[in-house]
Tab-separated table of C-alpha atoms and ligand atoms in Angstrom:
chain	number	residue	atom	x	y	z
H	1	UNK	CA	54.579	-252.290	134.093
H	2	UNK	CA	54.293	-250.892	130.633
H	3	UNK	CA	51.427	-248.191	131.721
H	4	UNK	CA	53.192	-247.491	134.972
H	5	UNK	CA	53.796	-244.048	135.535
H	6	UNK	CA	57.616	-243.650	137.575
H	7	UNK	CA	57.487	-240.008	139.229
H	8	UNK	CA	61.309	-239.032	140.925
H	9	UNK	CA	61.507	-236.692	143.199
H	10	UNK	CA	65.054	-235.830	143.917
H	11	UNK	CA	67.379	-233.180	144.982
H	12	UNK	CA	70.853	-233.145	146.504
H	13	UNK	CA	69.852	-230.579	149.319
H	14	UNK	CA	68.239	-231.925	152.743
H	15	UNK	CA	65.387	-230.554	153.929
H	16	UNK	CA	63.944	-229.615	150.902
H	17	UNK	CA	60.755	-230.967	151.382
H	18	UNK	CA	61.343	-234.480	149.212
H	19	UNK	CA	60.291	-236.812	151.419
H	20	UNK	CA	57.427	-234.962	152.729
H	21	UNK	CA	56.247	-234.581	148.570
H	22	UNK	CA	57.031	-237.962	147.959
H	23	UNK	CA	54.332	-238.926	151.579
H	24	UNK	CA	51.859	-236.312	149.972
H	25	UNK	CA	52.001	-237.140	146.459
H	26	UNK	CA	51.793	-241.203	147.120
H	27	UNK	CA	48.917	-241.107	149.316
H	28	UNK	CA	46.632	-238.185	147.157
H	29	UNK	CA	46.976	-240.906	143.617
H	30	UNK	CA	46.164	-243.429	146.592
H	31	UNK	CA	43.366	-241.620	147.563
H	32	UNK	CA	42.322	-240.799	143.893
H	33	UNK	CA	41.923	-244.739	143.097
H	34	UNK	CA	45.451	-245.401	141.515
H	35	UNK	CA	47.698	-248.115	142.837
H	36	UNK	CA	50.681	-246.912	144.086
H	37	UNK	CA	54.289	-248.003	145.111
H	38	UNK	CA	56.705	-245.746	147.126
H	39	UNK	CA	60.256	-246.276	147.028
H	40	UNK	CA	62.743	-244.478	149.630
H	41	UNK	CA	65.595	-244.704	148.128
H	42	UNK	CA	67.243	-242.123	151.357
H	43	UNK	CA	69.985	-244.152	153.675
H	44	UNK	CA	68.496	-242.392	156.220
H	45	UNK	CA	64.851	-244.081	155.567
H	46	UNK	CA	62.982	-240.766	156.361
H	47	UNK	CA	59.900	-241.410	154.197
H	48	UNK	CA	60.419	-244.932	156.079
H	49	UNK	CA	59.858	-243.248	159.540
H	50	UNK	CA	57.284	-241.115	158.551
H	51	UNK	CA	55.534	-243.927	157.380
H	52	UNK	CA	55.097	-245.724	160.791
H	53	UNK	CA	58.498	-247.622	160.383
H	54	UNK	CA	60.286	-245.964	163.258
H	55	UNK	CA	63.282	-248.605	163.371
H	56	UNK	CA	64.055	-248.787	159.367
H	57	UNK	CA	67.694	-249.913	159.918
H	58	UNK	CA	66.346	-253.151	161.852
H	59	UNK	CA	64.453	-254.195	158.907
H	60	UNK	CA	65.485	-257.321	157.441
H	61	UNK	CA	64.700	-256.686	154.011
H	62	UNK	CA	64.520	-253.122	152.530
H	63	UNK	CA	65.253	-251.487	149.572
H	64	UNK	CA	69.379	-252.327	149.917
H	65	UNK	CA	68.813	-255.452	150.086
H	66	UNK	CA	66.827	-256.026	147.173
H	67	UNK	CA	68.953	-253.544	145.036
H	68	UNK	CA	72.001	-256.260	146.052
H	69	UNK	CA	69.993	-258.849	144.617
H	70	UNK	CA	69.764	-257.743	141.276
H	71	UNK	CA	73.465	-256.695	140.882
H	72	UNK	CA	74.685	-260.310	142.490
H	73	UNK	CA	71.932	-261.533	139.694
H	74	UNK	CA	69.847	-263.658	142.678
H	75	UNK	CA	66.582	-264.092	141.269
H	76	UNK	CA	64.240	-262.429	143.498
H	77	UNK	CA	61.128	-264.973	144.219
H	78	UNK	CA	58.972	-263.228	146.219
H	79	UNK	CA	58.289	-259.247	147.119
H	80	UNK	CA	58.177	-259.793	150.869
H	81	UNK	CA	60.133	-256.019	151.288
H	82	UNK	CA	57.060	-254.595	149.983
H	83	UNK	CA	54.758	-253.323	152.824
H	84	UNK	CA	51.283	-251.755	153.155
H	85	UNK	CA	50.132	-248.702	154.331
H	86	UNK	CA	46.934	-248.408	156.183
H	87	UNK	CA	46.334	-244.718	153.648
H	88	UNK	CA	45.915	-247.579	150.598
H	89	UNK	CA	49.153	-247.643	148.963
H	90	UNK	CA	52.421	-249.654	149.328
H	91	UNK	CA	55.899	-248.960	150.278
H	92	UNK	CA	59.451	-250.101	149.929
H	93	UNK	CA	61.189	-249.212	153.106
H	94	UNK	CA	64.784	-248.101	152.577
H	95	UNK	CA	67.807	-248.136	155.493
H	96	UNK	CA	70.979	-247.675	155.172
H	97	UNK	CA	71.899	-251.061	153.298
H	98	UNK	CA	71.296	-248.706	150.664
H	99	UNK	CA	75.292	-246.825	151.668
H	100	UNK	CA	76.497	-250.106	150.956
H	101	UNK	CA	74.930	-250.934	147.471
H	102	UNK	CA	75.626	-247.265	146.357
H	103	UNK	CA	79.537	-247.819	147.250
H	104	UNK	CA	79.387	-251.424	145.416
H	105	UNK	CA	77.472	-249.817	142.633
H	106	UNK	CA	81.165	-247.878	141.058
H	107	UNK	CA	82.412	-251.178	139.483
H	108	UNK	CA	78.820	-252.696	138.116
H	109	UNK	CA	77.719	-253.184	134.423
H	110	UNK	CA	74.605	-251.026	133.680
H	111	UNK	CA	74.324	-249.667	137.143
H	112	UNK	CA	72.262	-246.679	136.626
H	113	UNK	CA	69.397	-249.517	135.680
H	114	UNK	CA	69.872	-251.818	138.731
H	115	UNK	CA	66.945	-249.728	140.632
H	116	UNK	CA	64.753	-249.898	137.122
H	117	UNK	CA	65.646	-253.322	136.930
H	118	UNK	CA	64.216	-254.082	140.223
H	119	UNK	CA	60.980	-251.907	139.308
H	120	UNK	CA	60.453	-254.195	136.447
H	121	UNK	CA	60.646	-257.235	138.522
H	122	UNK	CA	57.875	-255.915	140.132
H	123	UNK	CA	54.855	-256.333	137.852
H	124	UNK	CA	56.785	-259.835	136.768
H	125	UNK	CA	56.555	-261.426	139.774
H	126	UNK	CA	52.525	-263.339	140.025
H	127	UNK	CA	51.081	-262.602	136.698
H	128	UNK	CA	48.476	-260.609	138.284
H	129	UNK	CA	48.380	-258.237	135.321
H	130	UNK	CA	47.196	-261.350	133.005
H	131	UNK	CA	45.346	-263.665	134.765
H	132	UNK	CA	43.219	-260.963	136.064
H	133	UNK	CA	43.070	-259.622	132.075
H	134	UNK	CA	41.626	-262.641	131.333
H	135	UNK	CA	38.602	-262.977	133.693
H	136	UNK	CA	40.341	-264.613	136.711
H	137	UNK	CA	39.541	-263.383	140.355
H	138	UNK	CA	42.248	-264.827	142.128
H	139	UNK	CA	45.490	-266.322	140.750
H	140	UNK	CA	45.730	-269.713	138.563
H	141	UNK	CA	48.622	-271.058	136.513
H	142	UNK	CA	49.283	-267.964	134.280
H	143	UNK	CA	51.499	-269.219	131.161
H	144	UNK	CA	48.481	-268.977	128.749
H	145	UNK	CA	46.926	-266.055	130.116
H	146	UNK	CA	50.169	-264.447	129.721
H	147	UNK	CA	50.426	-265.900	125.997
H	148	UNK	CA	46.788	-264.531	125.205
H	149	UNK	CA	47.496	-261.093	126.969
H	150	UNK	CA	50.597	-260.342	124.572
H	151	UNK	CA	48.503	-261.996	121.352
H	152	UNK	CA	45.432	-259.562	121.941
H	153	UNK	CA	48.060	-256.529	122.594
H	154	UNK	CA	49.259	-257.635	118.906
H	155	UNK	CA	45.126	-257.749	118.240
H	156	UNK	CA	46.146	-261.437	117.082
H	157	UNK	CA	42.693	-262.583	119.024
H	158	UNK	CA	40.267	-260.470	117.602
H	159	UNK	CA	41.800	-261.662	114.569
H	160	UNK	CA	41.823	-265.613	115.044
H	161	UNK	CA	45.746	-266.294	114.750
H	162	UNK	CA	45.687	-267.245	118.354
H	163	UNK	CA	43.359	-267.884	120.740
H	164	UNK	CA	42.729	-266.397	123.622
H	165	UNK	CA	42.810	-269.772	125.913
H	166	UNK	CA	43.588	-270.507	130.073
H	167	UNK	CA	44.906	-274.107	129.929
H	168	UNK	CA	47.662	-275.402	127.689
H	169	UNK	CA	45.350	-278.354	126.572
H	170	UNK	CA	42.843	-276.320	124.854
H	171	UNK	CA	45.623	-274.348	123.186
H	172	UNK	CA	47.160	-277.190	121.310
H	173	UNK	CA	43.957	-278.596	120.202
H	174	UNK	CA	43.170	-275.600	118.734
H	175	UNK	CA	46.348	-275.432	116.911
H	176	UNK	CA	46.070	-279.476	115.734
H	177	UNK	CA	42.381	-278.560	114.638
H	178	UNK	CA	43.481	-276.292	112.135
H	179	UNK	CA	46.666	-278.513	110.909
H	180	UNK	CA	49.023	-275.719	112.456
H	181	UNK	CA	50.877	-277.959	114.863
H	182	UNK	CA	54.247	-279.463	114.196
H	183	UNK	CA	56.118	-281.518	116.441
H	184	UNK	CA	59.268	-280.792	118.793
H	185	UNK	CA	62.089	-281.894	116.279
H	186	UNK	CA	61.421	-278.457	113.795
H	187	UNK	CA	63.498	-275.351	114.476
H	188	UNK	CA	60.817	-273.321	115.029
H	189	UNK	CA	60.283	-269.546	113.934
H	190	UNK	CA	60.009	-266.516	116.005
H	191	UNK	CA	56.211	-265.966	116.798
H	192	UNK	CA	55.353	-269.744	117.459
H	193	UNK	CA	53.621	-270.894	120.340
H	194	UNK	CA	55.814	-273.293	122.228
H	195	UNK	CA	53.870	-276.146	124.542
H	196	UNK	CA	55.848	-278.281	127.107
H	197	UNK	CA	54.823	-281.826	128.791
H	198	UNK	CA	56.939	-281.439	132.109
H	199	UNK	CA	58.617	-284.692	133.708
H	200	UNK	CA	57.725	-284.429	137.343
H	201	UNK	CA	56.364	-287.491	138.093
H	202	UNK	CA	56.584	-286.019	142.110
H	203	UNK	CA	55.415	-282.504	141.072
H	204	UNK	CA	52.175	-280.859	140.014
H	205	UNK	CA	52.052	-281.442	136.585
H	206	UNK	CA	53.072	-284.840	137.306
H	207	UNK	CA	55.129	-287.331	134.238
H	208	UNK	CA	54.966	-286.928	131.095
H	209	UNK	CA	51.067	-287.717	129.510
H	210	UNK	CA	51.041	-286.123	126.066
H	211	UNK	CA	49.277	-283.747	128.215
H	212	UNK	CA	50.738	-279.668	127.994
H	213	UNK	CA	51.623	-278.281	131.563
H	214	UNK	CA	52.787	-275.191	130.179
H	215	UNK	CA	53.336	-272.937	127.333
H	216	UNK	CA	55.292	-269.647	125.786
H	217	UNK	CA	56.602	-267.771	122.726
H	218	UNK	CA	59.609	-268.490	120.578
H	219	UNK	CA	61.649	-265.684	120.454
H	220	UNK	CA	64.203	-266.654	117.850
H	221	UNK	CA	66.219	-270.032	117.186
H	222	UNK	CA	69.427	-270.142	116.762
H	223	UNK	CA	72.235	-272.304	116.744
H	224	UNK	CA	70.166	-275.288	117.748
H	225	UNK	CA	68.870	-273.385	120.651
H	226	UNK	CA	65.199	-272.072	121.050
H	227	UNK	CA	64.539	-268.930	123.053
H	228	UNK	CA	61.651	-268.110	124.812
H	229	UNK	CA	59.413	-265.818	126.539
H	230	UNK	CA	57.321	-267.416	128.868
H	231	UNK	CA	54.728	-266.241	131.672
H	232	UNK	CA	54.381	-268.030	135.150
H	233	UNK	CA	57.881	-268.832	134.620
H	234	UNK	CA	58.627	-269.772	138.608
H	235	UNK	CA	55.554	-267.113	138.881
H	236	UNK	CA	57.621	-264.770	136.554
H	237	UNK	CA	58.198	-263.366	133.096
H	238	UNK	CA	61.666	-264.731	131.875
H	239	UNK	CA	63.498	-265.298	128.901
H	240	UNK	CA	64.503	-269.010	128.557
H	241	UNK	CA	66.487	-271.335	126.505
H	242	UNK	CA	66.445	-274.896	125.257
H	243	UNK	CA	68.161	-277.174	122.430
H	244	UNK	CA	66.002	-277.977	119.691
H	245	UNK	CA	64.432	-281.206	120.249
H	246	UNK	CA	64.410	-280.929	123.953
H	247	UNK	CA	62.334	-283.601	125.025
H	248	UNK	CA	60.064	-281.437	127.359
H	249	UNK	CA	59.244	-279.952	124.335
H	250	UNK	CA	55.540	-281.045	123.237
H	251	UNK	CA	55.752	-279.219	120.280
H	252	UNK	CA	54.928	-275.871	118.681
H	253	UNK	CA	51.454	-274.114	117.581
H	254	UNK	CA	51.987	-272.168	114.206
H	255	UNK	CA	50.043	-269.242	114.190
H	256	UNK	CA	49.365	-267.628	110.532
H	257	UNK	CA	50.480	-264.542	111.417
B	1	ADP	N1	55.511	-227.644	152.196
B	1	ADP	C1	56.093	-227.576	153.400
B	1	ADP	N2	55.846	-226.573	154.242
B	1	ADP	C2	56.426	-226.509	155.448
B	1	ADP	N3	57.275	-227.421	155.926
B	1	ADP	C3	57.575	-228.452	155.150
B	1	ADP	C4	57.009	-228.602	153.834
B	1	ADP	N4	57.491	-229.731	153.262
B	1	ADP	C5	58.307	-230.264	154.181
B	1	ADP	N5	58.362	-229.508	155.303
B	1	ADP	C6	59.165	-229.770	156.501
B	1	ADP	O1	60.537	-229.588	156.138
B	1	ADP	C7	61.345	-230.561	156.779
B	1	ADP	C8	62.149	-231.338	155.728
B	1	ADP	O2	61.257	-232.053	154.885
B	1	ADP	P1	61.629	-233.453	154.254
B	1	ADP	O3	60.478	-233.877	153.418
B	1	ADP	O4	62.119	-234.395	155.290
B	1	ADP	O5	62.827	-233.006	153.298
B	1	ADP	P2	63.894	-233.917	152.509
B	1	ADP	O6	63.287	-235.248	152.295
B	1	ADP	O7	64.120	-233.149	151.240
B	1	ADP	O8	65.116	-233.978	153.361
B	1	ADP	C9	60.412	-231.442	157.582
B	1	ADP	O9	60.438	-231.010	158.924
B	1	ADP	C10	59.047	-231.214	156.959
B	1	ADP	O10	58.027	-231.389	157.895
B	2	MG	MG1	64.048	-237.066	152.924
């Protein structure tokens, strides 16, 4: 969401106009090519009506509920409160779960970021951003596509400490080719590449073959644990942890940075 552009429009008085500016502003950027998310934040769920949802309160998921959700921590899988509008933008319908999170809001940590924080998840959720960055016209398994998107924002790819690559397999071999590989027992550094070999012998990437299902980048190590940053994540972007030597663990590309 890093080039997204947040525009508030808020005022304590009703009747102002906000909701109509909000309707206005939303569809003209629509209309103008940009993609565009509106969020009615109003217990009421005005800009809800206006936009063809007359019941808003007998929605099952709106903007309350999802706002809930992030303070109760519940990892949100899927956007399904997210809903189109036939003028080419999309909307998040508020109601008034929203009275109820704003009262449960006084006692939470960080509160004034719980709607940001739901903004961000966003973007994170189907790695659209990267796999579509890389050349792909529908969605595939993202983790290396997310690894090559943040490498060529660092220009790392133009300059040959990583390659840009779309499966895991081709990403270790071209870390073993250049004797830049080391195995899982190492503590590794911030900046390596980290490679996993899943055991799900019932799942998609099926037991463990020597073969790397997935891939992301050390953060730090510390303690005996390794954190991570890691796309396609449950179809995410997460932070992650794991003891050092964790047997998952394929092992680690060492880019010269
Ligand atoms: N620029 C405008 N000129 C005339 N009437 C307007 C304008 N903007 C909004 N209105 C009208 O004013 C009323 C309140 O607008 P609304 O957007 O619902 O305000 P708010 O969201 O601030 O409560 C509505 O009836 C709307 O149609
Ligand atoms: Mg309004």
């Amino acid at each position: 969401m890093a080039k997204t552009k947040v525009i508030s429009v808020a005022n304590q008085k009703g009747g102002g106009g906000k909701s109509t500016s909000v309707y206005c502003i939303g569809a003209g950027l629509a209309l103008d090519g940009k993609k565009v998310l509106l969020i009615d934040v109003d217990p009421q769920g005005d800009l809800t009506k206006m936009l063809g949802m007359r019941k808003p309160h007998d929605l099952p998921r709106a903007l309350g509920d999802v706002m809930s959700d992030v303070v109760s921590g519940k990892e949100i899988a899927e956007h399904t409160e997210i809903m189109h509008h036939h003028e080419g933008f999309d909307f998040v319908p508020g109601n008034r779960a929203l009275s109820a999170v704003e009262t449960g809001l006084v006692n939470v940590m960080s509160r004034e970021t719980v709607l940001r924080q739901y903004v961000d998840s966003v973007g994170n959720i189907g790695g659209q951003p990267y796999w579509s960055w890389y050349g792909f016209e529908g969605r595939v398994e993202w983790c290396a596509c997310f690894v090559s998107w943040c490498s060529n924002e660092c220009g790392y790819i133009e300059n040959g400490i990583i390659p840009k690559f779309a499966g895991c397999v081709n990403g270790v071999q071209w870390f073993k080719d250049r004797g830049q590989w080391a195995d899982n027992s190492i503590e590794p550094t911030p900046g390596m590449i980290i490679f996993f070999d899943w055991d799900s012998p019932n799942g998609s990437s099926g037991p463990q073959d020597g073969q790397s299902d997935h891939v992301g980048i050390v953060e730090k190590c510390e303690n005996g644990i390794v954190y991570t940053v890691e796309g396609n994540s449950g179809d995410s972007c997460r932070q992650r942890q794991y003891s050092v030597g964790y047997y998952e663990i394929l092992g680690y590309g060492i880019p010269a940075y």
